[in-house]
Coordinates of C-alpha atoms in Angstrom, one line a residue:
X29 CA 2.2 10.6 -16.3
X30 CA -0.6 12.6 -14.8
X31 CA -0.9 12.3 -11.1
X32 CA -3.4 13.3 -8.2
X33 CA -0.4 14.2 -5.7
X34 CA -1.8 18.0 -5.7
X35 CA -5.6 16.6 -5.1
X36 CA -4.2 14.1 -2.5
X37 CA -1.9 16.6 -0.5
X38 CA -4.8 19.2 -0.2
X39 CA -7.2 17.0 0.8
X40 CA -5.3 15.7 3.7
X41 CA -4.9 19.5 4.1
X42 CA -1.0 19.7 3.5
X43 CA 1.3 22.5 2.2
X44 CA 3.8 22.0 -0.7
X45 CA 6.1 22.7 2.6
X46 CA 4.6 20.1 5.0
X47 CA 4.6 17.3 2.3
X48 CA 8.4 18.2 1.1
X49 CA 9.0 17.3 4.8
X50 CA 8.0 14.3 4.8
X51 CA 9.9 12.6 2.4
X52 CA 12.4 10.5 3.3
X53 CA 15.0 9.7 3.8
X54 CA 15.8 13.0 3.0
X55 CA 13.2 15.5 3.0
X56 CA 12.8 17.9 -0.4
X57 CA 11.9 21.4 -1.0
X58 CA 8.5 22.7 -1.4
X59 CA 9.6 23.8 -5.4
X60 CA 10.4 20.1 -5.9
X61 CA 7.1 19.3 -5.1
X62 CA 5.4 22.0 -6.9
X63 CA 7.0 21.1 -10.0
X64 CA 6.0 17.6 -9.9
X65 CA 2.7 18.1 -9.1
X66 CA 2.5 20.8 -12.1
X67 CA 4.3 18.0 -14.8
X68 CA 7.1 20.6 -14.7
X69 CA 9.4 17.6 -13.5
X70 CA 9.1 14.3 -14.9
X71 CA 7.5 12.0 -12.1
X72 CA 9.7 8.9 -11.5
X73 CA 8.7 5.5 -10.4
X74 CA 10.9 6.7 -6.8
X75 CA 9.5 10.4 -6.7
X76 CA 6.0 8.3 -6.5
X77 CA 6.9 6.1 -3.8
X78 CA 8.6 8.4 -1.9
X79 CA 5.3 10.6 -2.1
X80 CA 2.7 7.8 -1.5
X81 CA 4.6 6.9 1.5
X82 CA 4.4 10.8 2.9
X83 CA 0.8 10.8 2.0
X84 CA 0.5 7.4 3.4
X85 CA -1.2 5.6 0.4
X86 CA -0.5 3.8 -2.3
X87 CA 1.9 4.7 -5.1
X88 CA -1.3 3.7 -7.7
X89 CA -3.7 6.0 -5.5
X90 CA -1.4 9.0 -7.1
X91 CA -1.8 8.0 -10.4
X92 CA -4.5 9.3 -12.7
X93 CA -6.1 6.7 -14.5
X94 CA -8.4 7.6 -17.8
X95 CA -11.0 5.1 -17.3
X96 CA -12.1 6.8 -13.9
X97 CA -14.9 9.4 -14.7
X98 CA -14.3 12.7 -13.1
X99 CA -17.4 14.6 -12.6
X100 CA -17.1 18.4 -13.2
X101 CA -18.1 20.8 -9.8
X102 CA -19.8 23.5 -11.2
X103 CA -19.7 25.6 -7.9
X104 CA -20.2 25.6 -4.7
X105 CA -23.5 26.0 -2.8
X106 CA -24.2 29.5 -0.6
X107 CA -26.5 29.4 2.5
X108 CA -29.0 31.9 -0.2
X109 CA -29.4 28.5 -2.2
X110 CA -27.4 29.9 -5.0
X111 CA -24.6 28.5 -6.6
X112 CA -21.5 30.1 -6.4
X113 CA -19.4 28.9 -9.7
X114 CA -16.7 26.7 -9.4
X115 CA -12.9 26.7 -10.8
X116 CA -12.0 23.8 -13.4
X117 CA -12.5 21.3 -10.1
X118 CA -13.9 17.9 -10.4
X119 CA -15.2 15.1 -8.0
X120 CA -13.6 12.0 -8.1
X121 CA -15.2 9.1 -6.1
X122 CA -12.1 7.2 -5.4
X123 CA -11.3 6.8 -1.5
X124 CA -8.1 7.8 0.1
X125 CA -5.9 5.6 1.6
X126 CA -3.9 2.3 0.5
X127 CA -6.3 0.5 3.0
X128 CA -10.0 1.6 3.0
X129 CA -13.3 -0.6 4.2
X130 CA -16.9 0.1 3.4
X131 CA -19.9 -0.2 5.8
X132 CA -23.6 -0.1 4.7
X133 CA -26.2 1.0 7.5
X134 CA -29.0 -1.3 8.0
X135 CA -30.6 1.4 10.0
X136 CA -30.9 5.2 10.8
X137 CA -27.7 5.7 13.0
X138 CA -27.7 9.6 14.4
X139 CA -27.9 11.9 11.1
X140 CA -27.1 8.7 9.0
X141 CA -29.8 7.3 6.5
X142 CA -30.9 3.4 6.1
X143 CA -28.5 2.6 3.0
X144 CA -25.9 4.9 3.3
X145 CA -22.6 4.1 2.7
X146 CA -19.3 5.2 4.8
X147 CA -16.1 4.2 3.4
X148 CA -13.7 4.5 6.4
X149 CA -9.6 4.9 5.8
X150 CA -7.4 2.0 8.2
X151 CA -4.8 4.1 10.6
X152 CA -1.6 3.2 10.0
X153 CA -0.4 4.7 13.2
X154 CA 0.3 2.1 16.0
X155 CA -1.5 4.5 18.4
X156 CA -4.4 5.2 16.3
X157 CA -3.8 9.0 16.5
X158 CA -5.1 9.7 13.4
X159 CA -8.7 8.0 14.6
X160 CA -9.1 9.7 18.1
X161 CA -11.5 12.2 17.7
X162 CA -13.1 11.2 14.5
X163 CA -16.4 8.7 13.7
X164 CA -14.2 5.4 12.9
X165 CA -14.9 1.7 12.7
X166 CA -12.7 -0.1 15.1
X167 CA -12.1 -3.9 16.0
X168 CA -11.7 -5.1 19.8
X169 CA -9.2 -7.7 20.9
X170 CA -12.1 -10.2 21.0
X171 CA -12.8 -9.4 17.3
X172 CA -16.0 -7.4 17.7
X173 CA -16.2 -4.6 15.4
X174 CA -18.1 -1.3 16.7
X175 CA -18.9 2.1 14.7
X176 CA -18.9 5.6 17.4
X177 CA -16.3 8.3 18.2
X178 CA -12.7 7.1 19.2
X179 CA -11.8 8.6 22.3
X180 CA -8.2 8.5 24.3
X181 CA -8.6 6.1 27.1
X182 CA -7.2 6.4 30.7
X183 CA -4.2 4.7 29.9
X184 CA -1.5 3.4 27.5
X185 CA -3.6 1.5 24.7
X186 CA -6.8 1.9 25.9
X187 CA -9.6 3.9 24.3
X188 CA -13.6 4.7 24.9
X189 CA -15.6 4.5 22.0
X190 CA -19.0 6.7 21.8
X191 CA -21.6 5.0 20.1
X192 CA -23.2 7.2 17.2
X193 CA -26.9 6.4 18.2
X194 CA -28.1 7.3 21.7
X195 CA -29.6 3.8 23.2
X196 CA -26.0 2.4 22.7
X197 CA -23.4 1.4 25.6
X198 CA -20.5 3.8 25.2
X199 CA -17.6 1.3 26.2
X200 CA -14.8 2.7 28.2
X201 CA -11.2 1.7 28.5
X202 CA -10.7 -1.0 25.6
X203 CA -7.8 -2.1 23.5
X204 CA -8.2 -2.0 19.7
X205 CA -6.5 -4.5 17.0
X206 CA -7.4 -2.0 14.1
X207 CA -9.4 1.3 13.9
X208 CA -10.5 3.1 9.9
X209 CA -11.4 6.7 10.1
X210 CA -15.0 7.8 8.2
X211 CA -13.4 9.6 5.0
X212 CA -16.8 9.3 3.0
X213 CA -20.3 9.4 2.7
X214 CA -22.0 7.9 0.1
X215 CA -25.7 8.2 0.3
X216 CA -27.9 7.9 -3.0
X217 CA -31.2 9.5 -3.0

């Protein structure tokens, strides 16, 4: 079975070490997790789980499926405008997450474009650590959702959110139901 665990693990910027941690019950060794990645070591239907869960998506998410297209990257791009060539990388446009949303912009938001797309990941931490700090879409108690930067309120709970254009009412102090990070851009020109 070939998986995306390695493609998965880097992009949420994780070691062999720090996602051998976080499998549980019992965490692993950094080897173990090398050698699945690499096919070395046959990847169980429990080895996936027990990886989704420390990557916090979906056992499926991990799994490479033929009929997604992966788009070679021929190289990076230098601040010269030349192209620096690439490894045996590829793009795939499949969002993170077990959870993700979509939002489509009706109009130019900040450095955001009429028509762009953000595709947003759902935190699955009950504080919403993993949103403070970052763009995100959140919903209020009184089911209005906003889009700005999620900041840590002044107490237990409670959190500002910056709007992302400048004629909008930043909104200090409110409790959140559900907050998704930005993860993606997709704008087509």
């Amino acid at each position: 079975m070939e998986t995306r665990v390695r493609e998965l693990r880097k992009r949420k910027g994780l070691t062999l070490q720090d996602l051998a941690d976080r499998i549980q019950p019992e965490p692993t060794t950094a080897q173990t997790i090398g050698r699945l990645e690499t096919g070395m070591r046959k990847m169980t239907l429990d080895w996936l789980e027990k990886i989704a869960a420390a990557l916090d998506c979906a056992p499926n998410d991990l799994v490479v499926h033929h009929d997604d297209e992966a788009i070679p990257l021929v190289g990076t791009l230098t601040r010269t405008g030349r192209i620096a060539p690439g490894g045996a990388e590829t793009l795939r446009l499949a969002p993170p997450g077990k959870a993700s949303l979509a939002i489509k912009l009706a109009a130019k938001v900040g450095d955001l474009d009429i028509g762009d797309t953000l595709v947003c990941e759902r935190s699955t931490s009950v504080d919403f650590a993993d949103c403070v700090g970052k763009d995100c879409v959140v919903t209020t108690h009184d089911g209005q959702q906003l889009y700005g930067r999620l900041i840590q309120g002044s107490g237990q709970g409670l959190y500002t959110v910056i709007p992302a254009t400048d004629d909008g009412l930043v909104l200090y102090d409110i409790p959140l139901t559900k907050a998704a990070r930005r993860v993606m851009l997709v704008r087509y020109y």
